[in-house]
């Protein structure tokens, strides 16, 4: 039985999760293969606009419940953008102070959305990427630990727990034993770790495939090339059944195609996830095996629009 | 005199870990990339494709994105700072 989202909600936090699965059927690779289905799980339907609402909500609620987060503390974390938006939204809804450290070259829409919710932003050196933001927030917290609550999305077990309790459960409720494959990208790795652990308890085989950029210098914003990055504490490379490398061009091209061919305007990491799902679908079609594949669509494409002319210069 | 090129973390494997590289005798951004390739093989392919600068790489002369200047033909002067800024990784 599927529990539908109630029509009236007491608070915006309750609108997080229960995102729809939408079948992709117009991509040419998937036509004339009725037994191989690819579904996109539309995480941009979360109120903060991305999959990160789930982890942020769980980290905050778990910390409020056990007293790590109290009203006199400032929530501070490093983020490449979407987690920051989620913290800022939930912070506003619960009356919590939020400070975010992000690389200065985070896209302008995400900075503005986070600020609109009242969060204070600090910028780190763009040359150091998201690892530079991690180091900067650790220094701030080390200086005055009593002032801050530092969820540390890369190390916090509540991050994968959100997907264990939510994302994977929803997929199992919606598709049941039909589900054969699950695809998600690696950033903090929370989506992959938590969802896979739940899916492995389903009692039937589900192949869980992690998507990773194919080289250290890439344009798949939000995804981490683990071998060249600070590896998140929550990441266990043995959890996924397979790690599929994806090129920037493949991810970007699939994002463009999803907009034009399926009416889904999504970010580049979502394009990479769907590209990987289509590769799996092609393998199943070639073997004549029926399959039902779910790919996580992390956010909407408008978070990545290029800066306007008047935003063109950055101050280092 | 030379121009100073700031190298982002993911490309430092090509520069022996150096955060900055000095490049001599370069008149344009294109020259700078050619000189970088001579000293640090593999750099050019990471930065350029057959259409020019890869879409996800941003190159700045001072604080200006070369997309809003003359692209790869943007002039560089001695002492100027060039920054290669990649997209942002996860979280």
mmCIF file of C-alpha atoms in Angstrom:
data_model
loop_
_atom_site.group_PDB
_atom_site.id
_atom_site.type_symbol
_atom_site.label_atom_id
_atom_site.label_comp_id
_atom_site.label_asym_id
_atom_site.label_seq_id
_atom_site.Cartn_x
_atom_site.Cartn_y
_atom_site.Cartn_z
ATOM 1 C CA UNK A 1 0.000 0.000 0.000
ATOM 2 C CA UNK A 2 1.306 3.444 -0.859
ATOM 3 C CA UNK A 3 0.827 6.287 1.580
ATOM 4 C CA UNK A 4 0.121 9.452 -0.334
ATOM 5 C CA UNK A 5 1.371 12.814 0.852
ATOM 6 C CA UNK A 6 -1.344 14.601 2.817
ATOM 7 C CA UNK A 7 -2.947 17.626 1.182
ATOM 8 C CA UNK A 8 -2.327 19.871 4.146
ATOM 9 C CA UNK A 9 0.965 19.905 6.033
ATOM 10 C CA UNK A 10 1.839 21.403 9.400
ATOM 11 C CA UNK A 11 5.271 22.577 8.293
ATOM 12 C CA UNK A 12 7.462 22.745 5.181
ATOM 13 C CA UNK A 13 9.725 19.985 6.549
ATOM 14 C CA UNK A 14 6.893 17.519 6.016
ATOM 15 C CA UNK A 15 6.992 18.273 2.274
ATOM 16 C CA UNK A 16 10.466 16.684 2.031
ATOM 17 C CA UNK A 17 10.464 13.235 0.418
ATOM 18 C CA UNK A 18 7.750 11.157 -1.286
ATOM 19 C CA UNK A 19 9.077 12.374 -4.624
ATOM 20 C CA UNK A 20 7.594 10.983 -7.857
ATOM 21 C CA UNK A 21 9.105 8.365 -10.137
ATOM 22 C CA UNK A 22 8.705 9.315 -13.790
ATOM 23 C CA UNK A 23 9.230 6.813 -16.605
ATOM 24 C CA UNK A 24 11.670 7.867 -19.323
ATOM 25 C CA UNK A 25 10.337 6.518 -22.568
ATOM 26 C CA UNK A 26 11.162 8.972 -25.324
ATOM 27 C CA UNK A 27 14.975 8.597 -25.256
ATOM 28 C CA UNK A 28 15.714 6.629 -28.420
ATOM 29 C CA UNK A 29 17.799 4.004 -26.582
ATOM 30 C CA UNK A 30 14.713 3.081 -24.543
ATOM 31 C CA UNK A 31 12.176 2.901 -27.353
ATOM 32 C CA UNK A 32 10.880 -0.477 -28.554
ATOM 33 C CA UNK A 33 12.005 -2.107 -25.307
ATOM 34 C CA UNK A 34 8.804 -2.250 -23.230
ATOM 35 C CA UNK A 35 10.317 -4.716 -20.756
ATOM 36 C CA UNK A 36 13.233 -2.461 -19.853
ATOM 37 C CA UNK A 37 11.973 0.532 -17.887
ATOM 38 C CA UNK A 38 13.991 3.484 -16.644
ATOM 39 C CA UNK A 39 12.467 5.740 -13.997
ATOM 40 C CA UNK A 40 13.792 9.109 -12.862
ATOM 41 C CA UNK A 41 13.203 9.832 -9.168
ATOM 42 C CA UNK A 42 12.534 13.555 -9.206
ATOM 43 C CA UNK A 43 14.334 14.911 -6.163
ATOM 44 C CA UNK A 44 13.884 18.461 -7.422
ATOM 45 C CA UNK A 45 10.299 18.056 -6.208
ATOM 46 C CA UNK A 46 11.607 18.558 -2.661
ATOM 47 C CA UNK A 47 10.768 22.061 -1.331
ATOM 48 C CA UNK A 48 14.420 23.215 -1.341
ATOM 49 C CA UNK A 49 14.727 21.993 -4.924
ATOM 50 C CA UNK A 50 17.187 19.129 -4.460
ATOM 51 C CA UNK A 51 17.866 15.703 -2.988
ATOM 52 C CA UNK A 52 19.864 17.454 -0.245
ATOM 53 C CA UNK A 53 16.687 18.419 1.619
ATOM 54 C CA UNK A 54 16.514 14.829 2.841
ATOM 55 C CA UNK A 55 19.969 14.687 4.423
ATOM 56 C CA UNK A 56 19.764 18.216 5.874
ATOM 57 C CA UNK A 57 16.362 17.503 7.447
ATOM 58 C CA UNK A 58 17.513 14.224 8.995
ATOM 59 C CA UNK A 59 20.790 15.687 10.320
ATOM 60 C CA UNK A 60 18.946 18.628 11.929
ATOM 61 C CA UNK A 61 16.070 16.606 13.395
ATOM 62 C CA UNK A 62 18.390 13.908 14.789
ATOM 63 C CA UNK A 63 20.649 16.568 16.367
ATOM 64 C CA UNK A 64 17.700 18.454 17.891
ATOM 65 C CA UNK A 65 16.363 15.173 19.278
ATOM 66 C CA UNK A 66 19.572 14.198 21.086
ATOM 67 C CA UNK A 67 20.603 17.709 22.165
ATOM 68 C CA UNK A 68 23.663 18.231 19.897
ATOM 69 C CA UNK A 69 21.792 21.162 18.343
ATOM 70 C CA UNK A 70 20.230 23.757 20.614
ATOM 71 C CA UNK A 71 18.671 27.140 19.796
ATOM 72 C CA UNK A 72 21.684 29.105 21.080
ATOM 73 C CA UNK A 73 24.021 27.427 18.571
ATOM 74 C CA UNK A 74 24.765 28.365 14.984
ATOM 75 C CA UNK A 75 24.500 25.567 12.432
ATOM 76 C CA UNK A 76 27.616 25.733 10.227
ATOM 77 C CA UNK A 77 28.705 23.451 7.382
ATOM 78 C CA UNK A 78 30.551 23.461 4.082
ATOM 79 C CA UNK A 79 28.574 22.869 0.916
ATOM 80 C CA UNK A 80 28.807 23.128 -2.840
ATOM 81 C CA UNK A 81 25.359 24.710 -2.761
ATOM 82 C CA UNK A 82 22.338 22.446 -2.556
ATOM 83 C CA UNK A 83 22.913 21.268 1.021
ATOM 84 C CA UNK A 84 23.358 24.925 1.913
ATOM 85 C CA UNK A 85 19.997 25.801 0.402
ATOM 86 C CA UNK A 86 18.432 22.919 2.338
ATOM 87 C CA UNK A 87 20.011 23.951 5.664
ATOM 88 C CA UNK A 88 18.962 27.555 5.070
ATOM 89 C CA UNK A 89 15.347 26.620 4.260
ATOM 90 C CA UNK A 90 14.977 24.261 7.221
ATOM 91 C CA UNK A 91 16.801 26.695 9.506
ATOM 92 C CA UNK A 92 14.306 29.412 8.560
ATOM 93 C CA UNK A 93 11.368 27.068 9.114
ATOM 94 C CA UNK A 94 12.617 26.045 12.573
ATOM 95 C CA UNK A 95 14.055 29.416 13.660
ATOM 96 C CA UNK A 96 17.711 28.274 13.664
ATOM 97 C CA UNK A 97 20.739 30.397 12.754
ATOM 98 C CA UNK A 98 22.641 29.027 9.723
ATOM 99 C CA UNK A 99 26.132 29.861 8.408
ATOM 100 C CA UNK A 100 27.503 28.255 5.244
ATOM 101 C CA UNK A 101 31.005 28.014 3.793
ATOM 102 C CA UNK A 102 31.072 27.487 0.039
ATOM 103 C CA UNK A 103 33.678 27.939 -2.685
ATOM 104 C CA UNK A 104 33.312 31.418 -4.169
ATOM 105 C CA UNK A 105 32.524 30.000 -7.607
ATOM 106 C CA UNK A 106 29.307 28.293 -6.465
ATOM 107 C CA UNK A 107 26.618 29.295 -8.940
ATOM 108 C CA UNK A 108 24.903 32.590 -8.204
ATOM 109 C CA UNK A 109 21.365 31.117 -8.014
ATOM 110 C CA UNK A 110 22.346 28.894 -5.088
ATOM 111 C CA UNK A 111 24.053 31.741 -3.224
ATOM 112 C CA UNK A 112 20.977 33.916 -3.667
ATOM 113 C CA UNK A 113 18.506 31.253 -2.621
ATOM 114 C CA UNK A 114 20.521 30.471 0.526
ATOM 115 C CA UNK A 115 20.709 34.196 1.363
ATOM 116 C CA UNK A 116 16.979 34.626 0.716
ATOM 117 C CA UNK A 117 16.323 32.161 3.561
ATOM 118 C CA UNK A 118 18.481 34.312 5.858
ATOM 119 C CA UNK A 119 21.668 32.220 5.937
ATOM 120 C CA UNK A 120 25.059 33.914 6.369
ATOM 121 C CA UNK A 121 27.526 32.934 3.642
ATOM 122 C CA UNK A 122 31.324 32.756 3.875
ATOM 123 C CA UNK A 123 33.339 31.983 0.757
ATOM 124 C CA UNK A 124 36.419 29.796 0.403
ATOM 125 C CA UNK A 125 39.110 29.810 -2.282
ATOM 126 C CA UNK A 126 37.651 28.515 -5.580
ATOM 127 C CA UNK A 127 41.037 27.001 -6.460
ATOM 128 C CA UNK A 128 40.656 24.553 -3.550
ATOM 129 C CA UNK A 129 37.148 23.413 -4.526
ATOM 130 C CA UNK A 130 34.790 21.818 -2.001
ATOM 131 C CA UNK A 131 37.722 20.360 -0.033
ATOM 132 C CA UNK A 132 38.873 23.948 0.631
ATOM 133 C CA UNK A 133 35.434 24.753 2.066
ATOM 134 C CA UNK A 134 35.625 21.662 4.294
ATOM 135 C CA UNK A 135 39.014 22.770 5.671
ATOM 136 C CA UNK A 136 37.784 26.329 6.276
ATOM 137 C CA UNK A 137 34.705 25.252 8.229
ATOM 138 C CA UNK A 138 36.824 22.901 10.368
ATOM 139 C CA UNK A 139 39.058 25.854 11.316
ATOM 140 C CA UNK A 140 36.018 27.974 12.295
ATOM 141 C CA UNK A 141 34.612 25.191 14.481
ATOM 142 C CA UNK A 142 38.014 24.425 16.070
ATOM 143 C CA UNK A 143 38.336 28.086 17.133
ATOM 144 C CA UNK A 144 34.968 28.280 18.942
ATOM 145 C CA UNK A 145 33.437 24.815 19.215
ATOM 146 C CA UNK A 146 30.823 25.864 21.800
ATOM 147 C CA UNK A 147 29.343 28.433 19.406
ATOM 148 C CA UNK A 148 28.577 26.039 16.573
ATOM 149 C CA UNK A 149 26.706 22.893 15.673
ATOM 150 C CA UNK A 150 28.681 21.358 12.790
ATOM 151 C CA UNK A 151 26.599 18.591 11.176
ATOM 152 C CA UNK A 152 29.488 17.664 8.813
ATOM 153 C CA UNK A 153 27.442 16.119 6.027
ATOM 154 C CA UNK A 154 30.459 14.078 4.885
ATOM 155 C CA UNK A 155 30.753 12.242 8.221
ATOM 156 C CA UNK A 156 27.235 12.349 9.695
ATOM 157 C CA UNK A 157 25.413 8.976 9.747
ATOM 158 C CA UNK A 158 22.079 10.850 9.648
ATOM 159 C CA UNK A 159 22.892 11.732 6.012
ATOM 160 C CA UNK A 160 22.735 8.139 4.701
ATOM 161 C CA UNK A 161 19.999 7.392 7.271
ATOM 162 C CA UNK A 162 17.715 9.866 5.463
ATOM 163 C CA UNK A 163 17.973 7.692 2.354
ATOM 164 C CA UNK A 164 17.696 4.427 4.289
ATOM 165 C CA UNK A 165 14.454 5.636 5.884
ATOM 166 C CA UNK A 166 13.153 7.676 2.927
ATOM 167 C CA UNK A 167 14.478 7.396 -0.630
ATOM 168 C CA UNK A 168 14.952 3.615 -0.780
ATOM 169 C CA UNK A 169 11.776 2.833 1.161
ATOM 170 C CA UNK A 170 9.738 5.004 -1.218
ATOM 171 C CA UNK A 171 11.226 3.235 -4.256
ATOM 172 C CA UNK A 172 10.455 -0.183 -2.775
ATOM 173 C CA UNK A 173 6.904 0.939 -1.890
ATOM 174 C CA UNK A 174 6.359 2.201 -5.449
ATOM 175 C CA UNK A 175 7.972 -0.606 -7.477
ATOM 176 C CA UNK A 176 8.264 -3.603 -5.148
ATOM 177 C CA UNK A 177 9.808 -6.731 -6.631
ATOM 178 C CA UNK A 178 9.854 -5.194 -10.095
ATOM 179 C CA UNK A 179 12.954 -3.132 -9.154
ATOM 180 C CA UNK A 180 16.224 -4.532 -10.577
ATOM 181 C CA UNK A 181 18.704 -1.599 -10.571
ATOM 182 C CA UNK A 182 19.347 1.582 -8.565
ATOM 183 C CA UNK A 183 21.651 4.363 -9.795
ATOM 184 C CA UNK A 184 22.947 7.357 -7.802
ATOM 185 C CA UNK A 185 25.999 9.611 -8.013
ATOM 186 C CA UNK A 186 28.722 9.958 -5.382
ATOM 187 C CA UNK A 187 29.069 13.363 -3.717
ATOM 188 C CA UNK A 188 28.985 12.946 0.053
ATOM 189 C CA UNK A 189 27.868 9.413 -0.971
ATOM 190 C CA UNK A 190 24.915 9.636 1.462
ATOM 191 C CA UNK A 191 22.271 8.808 -1.172
ATOM 192 C CA UNK A 192 24.185 5.748 -2.392
ATOM 193 C CA UNK A 193 25.211 4.413 1.039
ATOM 194 C CA UNK A 194 21.829 4.756 2.765
ATOM 195 C CA UNK A 195 19.659 3.671 -0.172
ATOM 196 C CA UNK A 196 21.824 0.663 -1.029
ATOM 197 C CA UNK A 197 21.814 -0.619 2.554
ATOM 198 C CA UNK A 198 17.991 -0.533 2.570
ATOM 199 C CA UNK A 199 17.658 -2.049 -0.917
ATOM 200 C CA UNK A 200 19.968 -4.940 0.056
ATOM 201 C CA UNK A 201 17.466 -5.826 2.806
ATOM 202 C CA UNK A 202 14.609 -6.142 0.304
ATOM 203 C CA UNK A 203 14.941 -9.913 0.006
ATOM 204 C CA UNK A 204 15.458 -9.967 -3.751
ATOM 205 C CA UNK A 205 18.483 -8.931 -5.827
ATOM 206 C CA UNK A 206 18.791 -5.236 -6.750
ATOM 207 C CA UNK A 207 21.987 -4.101 -8.461
ATOM 208 C CA UNK A 208 23.157 -0.784 -6.976
ATOM 209 C CA UNK A 209 25.403 1.278 -9.247
ATOM 210 C CA UNK A 210 27.347 4.352 -8.091
ATOM 211 C CA UNK A 211 28.242 7.075 -10.599
ATOM 212 C CA UNK A 212 31.605 8.821 -10.355
ATOM 213 C CA UNK A 213 33.321 11.409 -12.601
ATOM 214 C CA UNK A 214 35.872 9.683 -14.854
ATOM 215 C CA UNK A 215 38.709 12.053 -13.923
ATOM 216 C CA UNK A 216 39.719 14.526 -11.179
ATOM 217 C CA UNK A 217 39.075 17.624 -13.297
ATOM 218 C CA UNK A 218 35.442 17.373 -14.335
ATOM 219 C CA UNK A 219 32.299 19.420 -14.848
ATOM 220 C CA UNK A 220 29.799 17.199 -13.046
ATOM 221 C CA UNK A 221 29.094 19.628 -10.253
ATOM 222 C CA UNK A 222 28.043 17.934 -7.028
ATOM 223 C CA UNK A 223 29.889 14.688 -7.794
ATOM 224 C CA UNK A 224 33.246 13.703 -6.287
ATOM 225 C CA UNK A 225 36.134 11.866 -7.911
ATOM 226 C CA UNK A 226 36.952 9.871 -4.777
ATOM 227 C CA UNK A 227 40.558 8.927 -5.604
ATOM 228 C CA UNK A 228 41.572 12.602 -5.798
ATOM 229 C CA UNK A 229 39.344 14.031 -3.012
ATOM 230 C CA UNK A 230 39.014 14.105 0.748
ATOM 231 C CA UNK A 231 37.098 10.828 1.103
ATOM 232 C CA UNK A 232 33.895 11.239 3.173
ATOM 233 C CA UNK A 233 33.843 9.186 6.382
ATOM 234 C CA UNK A 234 30.387 7.841 5.483
ATOM 235 C CA UNK A 235 31.696 6.432 2.179
ATOM 236 C CA UNK A 236 32.346 2.691 1.968
ATOM 237 C CA UNK A 237 33.494 1.653 -1.527
ATOM 238 C CA UNK A 238 32.283 -1.918 -0.894
ATOM 239 C CA UNK A 239 28.617 -0.930 -0.544
ATOM 240 C CA UNK A 240 27.793 -0.391 -4.258
ATOM 241 C CA UNK A 241 27.819 -3.422 -6.580
ATOM 242 C CA UNK A 242 29.520 -1.355 -9.260
ATOM 243 C CA UNK A 243 31.116 2.065 -9.650
ATOM 244 C CA UNK A 244 30.541 3.451 -13.140
ATOM 245 C CA UNK A 245 32.805 6.275 -14.350
ATOM 246 C CA UNK A 246 30.994 8.948 -16.378
ATOM 247 C CA UNK A 247 32.580 11.635 -18.553
ATOM 248 C CA UNK A 248 31.564 15.258 -18.227
ATOM 249 C CA UNK A 249 30.403 15.374 -21.850
ATOM 250 C CA UNK A 250 28.165 12.325 -21.395
ATOM 251 C CA UNK A 251 26.528 13.876 -18.320
ATOM 252 C CA UNK A 252 26.094 17.290 -19.926
ATOM 253 C CA UNK A 253 24.740 15.867 -23.178
ATOM 254 C CA UNK A 254 22.217 13.716 -21.317
ATOM 255 C CA UNK A 255 21.049 16.763 -19.319
ATOM 256 C CA UNK A 256 20.394 18.573 -22.603
ATOM 257 C CA UNK A 257 18.602 15.570 -24.074
ATOM 258 C CA UNK A 258 16.412 15.106 -20.992
ATOM 259 C CA UNK A 259 15.198 18.689 -21.355
ATOM 260 C CA UNK A 260 14.455 18.400 -25.074
ATOM 261 C CA UNK A 261 13.322 14.792 -25.304
ATOM 262 C CA UNK A 262 11.626 14.169 -21.960
ATOM 263 C CA UNK A 263 10.671 17.645 -20.694
ATOM 264 C CA UNK A 264 12.985 17.284 -17.704
ATOM 265 C CA UNK A 265 15.333 20.232 -17.204
ATOM 266 C CA UNK A 266 17.881 18.808 -14.761
ATOM 267 C CA UNK A 267 21.408 19.457 -13.488
ATOM 268 C CA UNK A 268 24.552 17.790 -14.800
ATOM 269 C CA UNK A 269 24.918 15.222 -12.024
ATOM 270 C CA UNK A 270 21.373 14.068 -12.832
ATOM 271 C CA UNK A 271 22.380 13.824 -16.479
ATOM 272 C CA UNK A 272 25.305 11.608 -15.437
ATOM 273 C CA UNK A 273 23.024 9.355 -13.361
ATOM 274 C CA UNK A 274 20.527 8.947 -16.206
ATOM 275 C CA UNK A 275 23.364 8.325 -18.692
ATOM 276 C CA UNK A 276 24.552 5.477 -16.443
ATOM 277 C CA UNK A 277 20.978 4.130 -16.169
ATOM 278 C CA UNK A 278 20.695 4.144 -19.979
ATOM 279 C CA UNK A 279 23.968 2.169 -20.270
ATOM 280 C CA UNK A 280 22.548 -0.443 -17.877
ATOM 281 C CA UNK A 281 19.284 -0.481 -19.867
ATOM 282 C CA UNK A 282 21.203 -1.069 -23.108
ATOM 283 C CA UNK A 283 23.052 -4.006 -21.513
ATOM 284 C CA UNK A 284 19.735 -5.531 -20.364
ATOM 285 C CA UNK A 285 18.138 -4.999 -23.812
ATOM 286 C CA UNK A 286 21.147 -6.687 -25.475
ATOM 287 C CA UNK A 287 20.819 -9.688 -23.135
ATOM 288 C CA UNK A 288 17.033 -9.813 -23.570
ATOM 289 C CA UNK A 289 16.500 -9.375 -19.825
ATOM 290 C CA UNK A 290 13.568 -7.383 -18.430
ATOM 291 C CA UNK A 291 14.705 -4.612 -16.060
ATOM 292 C CA UNK A 292 13.351 -1.757 -13.978
ATOM 293 C CA UNK A 293 16.012 0.830 -13.279
ATOM 294 C CA UNK A 294 15.697 3.870 -10.987
ATOM 295 C CA UNK A 295 18.065 6.842 -11.407
ATOM 296 C CA UNK A 296 18.218 9.719 -8.931
ATOM 297 C CA UNK A 297 17.546 13.134 -10.483
ATOM 298 C CA UNK A 298 19.226 15.404 -7.946
ATOM 299 C CA UNK A 299 18.115 18.893 -8.911
ATOM 300 C CA UNK A 300 16.769 21.164 -11.624
ATOM 301 C CA UNK A 301 18.892 22.679 -14.394
ATOM 302 C CA UNK A 302 18.110 26.271 -13.501
ATOM 303 C CA UNK A 303 20.494 25.999 -10.536
ATOM 304 C CA UNK A 304 23.332 26.020 -13.123
ATOM 305 C CA UNK A 305 22.482 28.902 -15.418
ATOM 306 C CA UNK A 306 25.594 30.869 -16.347
ATOM 307 C CA UNK A 307 26.213 34.146 -14.538
ATOM 308 C CA UNK A 308 24.694 37.271 -16.030
ATOM 309 C CA UNK A 309 27.051 39.814 -17.522
ATOM 310 C CA UNK A 310 27.003 42.036 -14.407
ATOM 311 C CA UNK A 311 28.069 39.045 -12.281
ATOM 312 C CA UNK A 312 31.011 38.245 -14.476
ATOM 313 C CA UNK A 313 33.887 39.195 -12.234
ATOM 314 C CA UNK A 314 34.663 37.380 -9.033
ATOM 315 C CA UNK A 315 36.502 38.939 -6.133
ATOM 316 C CA UNK A 316 39.070 36.479 -4.876
ATOM 317 C CA UNK B 1 59.268 38.532 -15.719
ATOM 318 C CA UNK B 2 56.495 36.053 -16.309
ATOM 319 C CA UNK B 3 52.787 35.473 -15.848
ATOM 320 C CA UNK B 4 51.660 33.487 -12.823
ATOM 321 C CA UNK B 5 49.208 30.647 -13.386
ATOM 322 C CA UNK B 6 47.158 29.442 -10.385
ATOM 323 C CA UNK B 7 46.592 25.694 -10.633
ATOM 324 C CA UNK B 8 43.459 24.123 -9.053
ATOM 325 C CA UNK B 9 43.768 21.041 -6.809
ATOM 326 C CA UNK B 10 42.701 18.459 -9.461
ATOM 327 C CA UNK B 11 45.499 19.583 -11.836
ATOM 328 C CA UNK B 12 48.315 19.707 -9.292
ATOM 329 C CA UNK B 13 49.225 16.095 -10.078
ATOM 330 C CA UNK B 14 50.582 17.509 -13.352
ATOM 331 C CA UNK B 15 52.589 20.291 -11.674
ATOM 332 C CA UNK B 16 54.294 18.192 -9.004
ATOM 333 C CA UNK B 17 51.888 19.580 -6.401
ATOM 334 C CA UNK B 18 52.657 23.222 -7.178
ATOM 335 C CA UNK B 19 49.797 25.688 -6.651
ATOM 336 C CA UNK B 20 51.396 28.275 -8.920
ATOM 337 C CA UNK B 21 53.410 27.961 -12.098
ATOM 338 C CA UNK B 22 55.386 30.764 -13.751
ATOM 339 C CA UNK B 23 55.186 30.982 -17.540
ATOM 340 C CA UNK B 24 57.654 33.070 -19.603
ATOM 341 C CA UNK B 25 57.251 34.702 -22.995
ATOM 342 C CA UNK B 26 53.502 34.343 -23.442
ATOM 343 C CA UNK B 27 51.503 37.027 -25.253
ATOM 344 C CA UNK B 28 48.050 35.445 -25.025
ATOM 345 C CA UNK B 29 46.162 32.888 -22.949
ATOM 346 C CA UNK B 30 46.627 30.450 -25.822
ATOM 347 C CA UNK B 31 50.429 30.900 -25.596
ATOM 348 C CA UNK B 32 50.251 30.349 -21.836
ATOM 349 C CA UNK B 33 48.492 27.002 -22.348
ATOM 350 C CA UNK B 34 51.042 25.943 -24.992
ATOM 351 C CA UNK B 35 53.916 26.767 -22.607
ATOM 352 C CA UNK B 36 52.171 24.923 -19.764
ATOM 353 C CA UNK B 37 51.846 21.848 -21.997
ATOM 354 C CA UNK B 38 55.601 21.860 -22.693
ATOM 355 C CA UNK B 39 56.437 21.903 -18.972
ATOM 356 C CA UNK B 40 53.491 19.842 -17.723
ATOM 357 C CA UNK B 41 52.399 17.380 -20.406
ATOM 358 C CA UNK B 42 48.674 16.599 -20.396
ATOM 359 C CA UNK B 43 47.606 20.077 -19.310
ATOM 360 C CA UNK B 44 46.350 21.181 -22.734
ATOM 361 C CA UNK B 45 44.031 18.218 -23.159
ATOM 362 C CA UNK B 46 42.515 18.821 -19.711
ATOM 363 C CA UNK B 47 41.762 22.460 -20.506
ATOM 364 C CA UNK B 48 40.831 22.459 -24.191
ATOM 365 C CA UNK B 49 38.752 20.396 -26.587
ATOM 366 C CA UNK B 50 38.522 20.827 -30.342
ATOM 367 C CA UNK B 51 36.157 23.800 -29.894
ATOM 368 C CA UNK B 52 38.327 25.730 -27.415
ATOM 369 C CA UNK B 53 38.198 25.950 -23.612
ATOM 370 C CA UNK B 54 36.209 23.041 -22.178
ATOM 371 C CA UNK B 55 32.735 24.143 -21.076
ATOM 372 C CA UNK B 56 33.306 23.366 -17.423
ATOM 373 C CA UNK B 57 36.688 25.090 -17.140
ATOM 374 C CA UNK B 58 36.803 28.794 -16.348
ATOM 375 C CA UNK B 59 39.981 30.708 -17.070
ATOM 376 C CA UNK B 60 40.451 34.136 -15.519
ATOM 377 C CA UNK B 61 42.970 36.831 -16.345
ATOM 378 C CA UNK B 62 43.072 38.836 -13.148
ATOM 379 C CA UNK B 63 39.427 38.786 -12.094
ATOM 380 C CA UNK B 64 37.925 38.615 -15.582
ATOM 381 C CA UNK B 65 36.602 35.441 -17.198
ATOM 382 C CA UNK B 66 38.245 35.184 -20.639
ATOM 383 C CA UNK B 67 34.806 34.332 -22.091
ATOM 384 C CA UNK B 68 33.969 38.008 -21.564
ATOM 385 C CA UNK B 69 37.340 39.156 -22.953
ATOM 386 C CA UNK B 70 38.908 37.779 -26.158
ATOM 387 C CA UNK B 71 38.780 34.115 -25.222
ATOM 388 C CA UNK B 72 42.036 32.264 -25.899
ATOM 389 C CA UNK B 73 43.325 35.339 -27.764
ATOM 390 C CA UNK B 74 43.077 37.444 -24.583
ATOM 391 C CA UNK B 75 46.370 39.312 -24.106
ATOM 392 C CA UNK B 76 48.417 38.716 -20.959
ATOM 393 C CA UNK B 77 51.046 41.012 -19.487
ATOM 394 C CA UNK B 78 54.106 40.240 -17.366
ATOM 395 C CA UNK B 79 53.205 39.869 -13.715
ATOM 396 C CA UNK B 80 49.545 39.148 -14.432
ATOM 397 C CA UNK B 81 47.780 36.332 -12.643
ATOM 398 C CA UNK B 82 45.869 33.662 -14.565
ATOM 399 C CA UNK B 83 43.527 31.350 -12.665
ATOM 400 C CA UNK B 84 42.133 28.025 -13.825
ATOM 401 C CA UNK B 85 38.903 27.396 -11.916
ATOM 402 C CA UNK B 86 37.110 24.048 -12.211
ATOM 403 C CA UNK B 87 33.528 23.078 -11.358
ATOM 404 C CA UNK B 88 32.749 22.208 -7.761
ATOM 405 C CA UNK B 89 32.763 18.687 -6.394
ATOM 406 C CA UNK B 90 30.211 17.051 -4.196
ATOM 407 C CA UNK B 91 28.183 17.971 -1.158
#
